[in-house]
Amino acid sequence: GQSLEQPSEVTAVEGAIVQINCTYQTSGFYGLSWYQQHDGGAPTFLSYNALDGLEETGRFSSFLSRSDSYGYLLLQELQMKDSASYFCAVRDRDGANNLFFGTGTRLTVIP
Amino acid sequence: NAGVMQNPRHLVRRRGQEARLRCSPMKGHSHVYWYRQLPEEGLKFMVYLQKENIIDESGMPKERFSAEFPKEGPSILRIQQVVRGDSAAYFCASSPRQGRSSYEQYFGPGTRLTVT
């Protein structure tokens, strides 16, 4: 089965940089996705890494190392509105199309 | 371009009643997924449907839960004889095609079901 580990909580200061880690154990690997979810809101797709390296999208970047079964989401120039939960996700299993989500990291941005 | 629509947003049911949750995917999307989220937890897959077909229901409880995606109209997740443990947020997601479903899905605002 699939297993994803993320820190449960992270706190960072407005304007700073924060890194949210995700380690995975999967039967087959098809890439790592990241989703953001504000309290009471819908999960929103942020990024996807299929290959090793860094993908940058504005203030957000995502990194993958397949040899280490590890990825992270990097948020720069933190804003108060970035306070949310962040989930890493992988394909559920070989042949499946649904996502398997980690338990999420709750990011709190403080002034 | 409307996103994924779900209704109702909040639903209160007494134990033993039925709950019907509706989802209209994004325009042009034919793949629909239902997930359940308990407080402070990640999303758990329930069922994957295409028009008139259930493709994968491996995450769906065997009893009381059913889903459909008819040729016309929204996808429906139905929970019969609800129990308190069914209280959760139920999210629907859609994707334009199979290949991208494995990493990029568009989620609706969810239906928060409370069973009293």
mmCIF file of C-alpha atoms in Angstrom:
data_model
loop_
_atom_site.group_PDB
_atom_site.id
_atom_site.type_symbol
_atom_site.label_atom_id
_atom_site.label_comp_id
_atom_site.label_asym_id
_atom_site.label_seq_id
_atom_site.Cartn_x
_atom_site.Cartn_y
_atom_site.Cartn_z
ATOM 1 C CA GLY A 1 0.000 0.000 0.000
ATOM 2 C CA GLN A 2 0.881 3.644 -0.110
ATOM 3 C CA SER A 3 2.361 5.607 2.772
ATOM 4 C CA LEU A 4 3.024 9.333 2.956
ATOM 5 C CA GLU A 5 4.613 11.162 5.881
ATOM 6 C CA GLN A 6 4.390 14.889 6.464
ATOM 7 C CA PRO A 7 4.914 17.018 9.565
ATOM 8 C CA SER A 8 1.565 17.771 11.163
ATOM 9 C CA GLU A 9 2.213 21.445 11.863
ATOM 10 C CA VAL A 10 4.605 24.181 10.799
ATOM 11 C CA THR A 11 4.715 27.810 11.900
ATOM 12 C CA ALA A 12 6.573 30.530 10.014
ATOM 13 C CA VAL A 13 6.840 34.284 9.962
ATOM 14 C CA GLU A 14 5.311 36.477 7.291
ATOM 15 C CA GLY A 15 7.857 37.225 4.570
ATOM 16 C CA ALA A 16 9.981 34.192 5.399
ATOM 17 C CA ILE A 17 10.551 30.922 3.529
ATOM 18 C CA VAL A 18 9.131 27.594 4.678
ATOM 19 C CA GLN A 19 9.708 24.046 3.472
ATOM 20 C CA ILE A 20 7.139 21.272 3.927
ATOM 21 C CA ASN A 21 8.572 17.788 3.536
ATOM 22 C CA CYS A 22 6.942 14.613 2.326
ATOM 23 C CA THR A 23 8.445 11.136 2.325
ATOM 24 C CA TYR A 24 6.678 8.329 0.569
ATOM 25 C CA GLN A 25 6.542 4.573 0.249
ATOM 26 C CA THR A 26 4.601 3.425 -2.764
ATOM 27 C CA SER A 27 4.032 0.359 -4.883
ATOM 28 C CA GLY A 28 5.007 1.942 -8.172
ATOM 29 C CA PHE A 29 5.637 5.658 -8.448
ATOM 30 C CA TYR A 30 4.012 8.051 -10.882
ATOM 31 C CA GLY A 31 4.878 11.407 -9.409
ATOM 32 C CA LEU A 32 4.138 13.566 -6.384
ATOM 33 C CA SER A 33 1.434 16.217 -6.261
ATOM 34 C CA TRP A 34 0.778 19.019 -3.797
ATOM 35 C CA TYR A 35 -2.563 20.476 -2.795
ATOM 36 C CA GLN A 36 -3.509 23.434 -0.636
ATOM 37 C CA GLN A 37 -6.655 23.532 1.479
ATOM 38 C CA HIS A 38 -7.872 26.485 3.494
ATOM 39 C CA ASP A 39 -10.120 25.828 6.472
ATOM 40 C CA GLY A 40 -13.585 24.976 5.233
ATOM 41 C CA GLY A 41 -12.423 25.117 1.632
ATOM 42 C CA ALA A 42 -11.736 22.790 -1.257
ATOM 43 C CA PRO A 43 -8.326 21.287 -1.970
ATOM 44 C CA THR A 44 -6.588 23.171 -4.758
ATOM 45 C CA PHE A 45 -3.906 21.705 -7.002
ATOM 46 C CA LEU A 46 -0.540 23.446 -6.594
ATOM 47 C CA SER A 47 2.116 21.425 -8.394
ATOM 48 C CA TYR A 48 3.270 18.070 -9.680
ATOM 49 C CA ASN A 49 6.701 16.470 -9.980
ATOM 50 C CA ALA A 50 7.207 13.378 -12.073
ATOM 51 C CA LEU A 51 10.971 13.750 -12.460
ATOM 52 C CA ASP A 52 13.764 14.698 -10.077
ATOM 53 C CA GLY A 53 14.398 18.359 -9.541
ATOM 54 C CA LEU A 54 12.692 21.600 -8.800
ATOM 55 C CA GLU A 55 9.482 22.928 -10.343
ATOM 56 C CA GLU A 56 8.798 26.623 -9.776
ATOM 57 C CA THR A 57 5.438 28.340 -9.956
ATOM 58 C CA GLY A 58 5.608 31.871 -8.657
ATOM 59 C CA ARG A 59 6.236 31.922 -4.909
ATOM 60 C CA PHE A 60 5.746 28.156 -4.701
ATOM 61 C CA SER A 61 8.281 25.530 -5.731
ATOM 62 C CA SER A 62 8.208 21.773 -5.426
ATOM 63 C CA PHE A 63 11.134 19.394 -5.377
ATOM 64 C CA LEU A 64 11.428 15.667 -5.905
ATOM 65 C CA SER A 65 14.179 13.117 -5.303
ATOM 66 C CA ARG A 66 13.042 9.705 -6.421
ATOM 67 C CA SER A 67 16.163 7.977 -5.119
ATOM 68 C CA ASP A 68 15.348 9.275 -1.625
ATOM 69 C CA SER A 69 11.564 8.826 -1.959
ATOM 70 C CA TYR A 70 11.294 12.402 -0.814
ATOM 71 C CA GLY A 71 9.833 15.663 -1.925
ATOM 72 C CA TYR A 72 9.113 19.067 -0.510
ATOM 73 C CA LEU A 73 7.025 22.127 -1.119
ATOM 74 C CA LEU A 74 8.813 25.454 -0.723
ATOM 75 C CA LEU A 75 6.842 28.609 -0.065
ATOM 76 C CA GLN A 76 8.682 31.911 -0.379
ATOM 77 C CA GLU A 77 7.761 35.439 0.716
ATOM 78 C CA LEU A 78 5.116 34.021 2.993
ATOM 79 C CA GLN A 79 1.841 35.865 3.232
ATOM 80 C CA MET A 80 -0.860 35.564 5.872
ATOM 81 C CA LYS A 81 -3.168 34.059 3.264
ATOM 82 C CA ASP A 82 -0.764 31.106 2.901
ATOM 83 C CA SER A 83 -1.996 29.814 6.269
ATOM 84 C CA ALA A 84 -3.655 26.567 5.231
ATOM 85 C CA SER A 85 -3.152 22.818 5.174
ATOM 86 C CA TYR A 86 -0.850 21.372 2.536
ATOM 87 C CA PHE A 87 -1.169 17.795 1.341
ATOM 88 C CA CYS A 88 1.202 15.705 -0.715
ATOM 89 C CA ALA A 89 -0.456 13.033 -2.839
ATOM 90 C CA VAL A 90 0.478 10.104 -5.060
ATOM 91 C CA ARG A 91 -1.373 7.796 -7.362
ATOM 92 C CA ASP A 92 -3.229 5.331 -5.166
ATOM 93 C CA ARG A 93 -1.840 2.170 -6.753
ATOM 94 C CA ASP A 94 -0.829 0.671 -10.067
ATOM 95 C CA GLY A 95 -3.576 1.114 -12.584
ATOM 96 C CA ALA A 96 -5.593 3.452 -10.378
ATOM 97 C CA ASN A 97 -6.493 7.003 -11.265
ATOM 98 C CA ASN A 98 -7.496 8.290 -7.862
ATOM 99 C CA LEU A 99 -5.142 10.058 -5.484
ATOM 100 C CA PHE A 100 -3.821 8.886 -2.142
ATOM 101 C CA PHE A 101 -3.323 11.847 0.181
ATOM 102 C CA GLY A 102 -1.019 12.375 3.117
ATOM 103 C CA THR A 103 -2.507 13.546 6.400
ATOM 104 C CA GLY A 104 -1.491 17.123 5.702
ATOM 105 C CA THR A 105 0.707 19.825 7.191
ATOM 106 C CA ARG A 106 -1.029 22.730 8.819
ATOM 107 C CA LEU A 107 0.937 25.906 8.092
ATOM 108 C CA THR A 108 0.397 28.915 10.308
ATOM 109 C CA VAL A 109 1.891 32.200 9.177
ATOM 110 C CA ILE A 110 2.410 34.708 11.970
ATOM 111 C CA PRO A 111 3.075 38.443 11.662
ATOM 112 C CA ASN B 1 -16.095 28.673 -16.780
ATOM 113 C CA ALA B 2 -17.777 27.247 -13.717
ATOM 114 C CA GLY B 3 -15.774 24.974 -11.498
ATOM 115 C CA VAL B 4 -16.921 21.771 -9.862
ATOM 116 C CA MET B 5 -20.286 22.328 -8.221
ATOM 117 C CA GLN B 6 -21.546 20.479 -5.203
ATOM 118 C CA ASN B 7 -24.799 20.760 -3.328
ATOM 119 C CA PRO B 8 -25.898 21.047 -0.730
ATOM 120 C CA ARG B 9 -22.951 22.681 1.004
ATOM 121 C CA HIS B 10 -24.224 21.637 4.404
ATOM 122 C CA LEU B 11 -26.543 18.757 5.164
ATOM 123 C CA VAL B 12 -27.944 17.691 8.502
ATOM 124 C CA ARG B 13 -29.546 14.292 8.848
ATOM 125 C CA ARG B 14 -30.820 12.275 11.754
ATOM 126 C CA ARG B 15 -29.584 8.753 12.296
ATOM 127 C CA GLY B 16 -31.367 6.359 9.966
ATOM 128 C CA GLN B 17 -32.213 8.931 7.297
ATOM 129 C CA GLU B 18 -30.808 9.046 3.787
ATOM 130 C CA ALA B 19 -28.291 11.591 2.525
ATOM 131 C CA ARG B 20 -27.980 12.534 -1.150
ATOM 132 C CA LEU B 21 -24.969 14.523 -2.265
ATOM 133 C CA ARG B 22 -24.720 15.966 -5.763
ATOM 134 C CA CYS B 23 -21.754 16.872 -7.895
ATOM 135 C CA SER B 24 -21.547 18.514 -11.297
ATOM 136 C CA PRO B 25 -18.043 18.269 -12.787
ATOM 137 C CA MET B 26 -16.300 21.028 -14.634
ATOM 138 C CA LYS B 27 -17.437 21.510 -18.195
ATOM 139 C CA GLY B 28 -15.662 19.070 -20.457
ATOM 140 C CA HIS B 29 -14.665 16.743 -17.613
ATOM 141 C CA SER B 30 -15.980 13.212 -17.767
ATOM 142 C CA HIS B 31 -14.108 11.697 -14.816
ATOM 143 C CA VAL B 32 -15.581 12.136 -11.347
ATOM 144 C CA TYR B 33 -14.093 11.138 -8.008
ATOM 145 C CA TRP B 34 -15.613 11.187 -4.527
ATOM 146 C CA TYR B 35 -13.469 11.604 -1.424
ATOM 147 C CA ARG B 36 -14.311 11.750 2.277
ATOM 148 C CA GLN B 37 -12.460 13.883 4.792
ATOM 149 C CA LEU B 38 -12.738 13.584 8.542
ATOM 150 C CA PRO B 39 -11.674 16.560 10.701
ATOM 151 C CA GLU B 40 -7.901 17.052 10.841
ATOM 152 C CA GLU B 41 -7.316 14.218 8.356
ATOM 153 C CA GLY B 42 -6.455 13.825 4.702
ATOM 154 C CA LEU B 43 -8.882 12.928 1.975
ATOM 155 C CA LYS B 44 -9.784 9.281 1.506
ATOM 156 C CA PHE B 45 -10.808 8.002 -1.899
ATOM 157 C CA MET B 46 -14.250 6.458 -2.168
ATOM 158 C CA VAL B 47 -15.272 5.959 -5.806
ATOM 159 C CA TYR B 48 -14.336 6.865 -9.374
ATOM 160 C CA LEU B 49 -16.983 7.168 -12.062
ATOM 161 C CA GLN B 50 -17.378 8.045 -15.690
ATOM 162 C CA LYS B 51 -20.711 8.670 -17.372
ATOM 163 C CA GLU B 52 -22.974 5.674 -16.647
ATOM 164 C CA ASN B 53 -20.058 3.613 -15.322
ATOM 165 C CA ILE B 54 -18.482 2.935 -11.955
ATOM 166 C CA ILE B 55 -14.807 2.442 -12.719
ATOM 167 C CA ASP B 56 -13.402 1.917 -9.232
ATOM 168 C CA GLU B 57 -15.353 1.678 -5.980
ATOM 169 C CA SER B 58 -12.610 0.114 -3.900
ATOM 170 C CA GLY B 59 -12.806 2.883 -1.284
ATOM 171 C CA MET B 60 -16.538 2.736 -0.820
ATOM 172 C CA PRO B 61 -18.006 0.972 2.218
ATOM 173 C CA LYS B 62 -19.798 -2.170 1.087
ATOM 174 C CA GLU B 63 -23.066 -1.327 2.759
ATOM 175 C CA ARG B 64 -25.287 1.761 2.739
ATOM 176 C CA PHE B 65 -23.159 3.723 0.254
ATOM 177 C CA SER B 66 -23.783 3.951 -3.476
ATOM 178 C CA ALA B 67 -22.799 6.287 -6.294
ATOM 179 C CA GLU B 68 -23.931 6.988 -9.813
ATOM 180 C CA PHE B 69 -23.101 9.296 -12.680
ATOM 181 C CA PRO B 70 -25.999 9.175 -15.123
ATOM 182 C CA LYS B 71 -25.872 10.137 -18.763
ATOM 183 C CA GLU B 72 -27.713 13.346 -17.927
ATOM 184 C CA GLY B 73 -27.375 15.243 -14.696
ATOM 185 C CA PRO B 74 -24.972 15.327 -11.783
ATOM 186 C CA SER B 75 -23.159 12.535 -10.049
ATOM 187 C CA ILE B 76 -24.918 11.406 -6.869
ATOM 188 C CA LEU B 77 -23.403 9.915 -3.742
ATOM 189 C CA ARG B 78 -26.090 8.297 -1.653
ATOM 190 C CA ILE B 79 -25.765 7.216 1.941
ATOM 191 C CA GLN B 80 -28.631 5.201 3.339
ATOM 192 C CA GLN B 81 -29.476 4.844 7.039
ATOM 193 C CA VAL B 82 -26.817 7.332 8.079
ATOM 194 C CA VAL B 83 -24.931 6.869 11.338
ATOM 195 C CA ARG B 84 -22.940 9.386 13.375
ATOM 196 C CA GLY B 85 -19.695 8.032 11.941
ATOM 197 C CA ASP B 86 -20.776 9.218 8.491
ATOM 198 C CA SER B 87 -20.382 12.832 9.621
ATOM 199 C CA ALA B 88 -17.613 14.232 7.449
ATOM 200 C CA ALA B 89 -16.881 16.492 4.520
ATOM 201 C CA TYR B 90 -17.494 14.830 1.175
ATOM 202 C CA PHE B 91 -15.590 16.228 -1.758
ATOM 203 C CA CYS B 92 -16.126 15.613 -5.414
ATOM 204 C CA ALA B 93 -13.305 16.105 -7.914
ATOM 205 C CA SER B 94 -13.208 15.982 -11.674
ATOM 206 C CA SER B 95 -10.529 15.594 -14.285
ATOM 207 C CA PRO B 96 -10.500 16.105 -18.056
ATOM 208 C CA ARG B 97 -8.919 12.814 -18.970
ATOM 209 C CA GLN B 98 -7.608 9.698 -17.436
ATOM 210 C CA GLY B 99 -3.899 10.420 -17.702
ATOM 211 C CA ARG B 100 -3.973 13.640 -15.743
ATOM 212 C CA SER B 101 -6.359 12.283 -13.118
ATOM 213 C CA SER B 102 -3.478 10.606 -11.396
ATOM 214 C CA TYR B 103 -2.052 13.927 -10.309
ATOM 215 C CA GLU B 104 -4.276 16.880 -11.146
ATOM 216 C CA GLN B 105 -7.860 16.942 -10.012
ATOM 217 C CA TYR B 106 -10.249 19.857 -9.558
ATOM 218 C CA PHE B 107 -12.234 19.780 -6.361
ATOM 219 C CA GLY B 108 -15.648 21.136 -5.515
ATOM 220 C CA PRO B 109 -16.379 23.054 -2.305
ATOM 221 C CA GLY B 110 -17.584 19.910 -0.548
ATOM 222 C CA THR B 111 -20.711 18.886 1.308
ATOM 223 C CA ARG B 112 -20.427 18.885 5.061
ATOM 224 C CA LEU B 113 -22.674 16.168 6.404
ATOM 225 C CA THR B 114 -23.669 16.196 10.044
ATOM 226 C CA VAL B 115 -25.560 13.265 11.474
ATOM 227 C CA THR B 116 -27.406 13.990 14.702
#
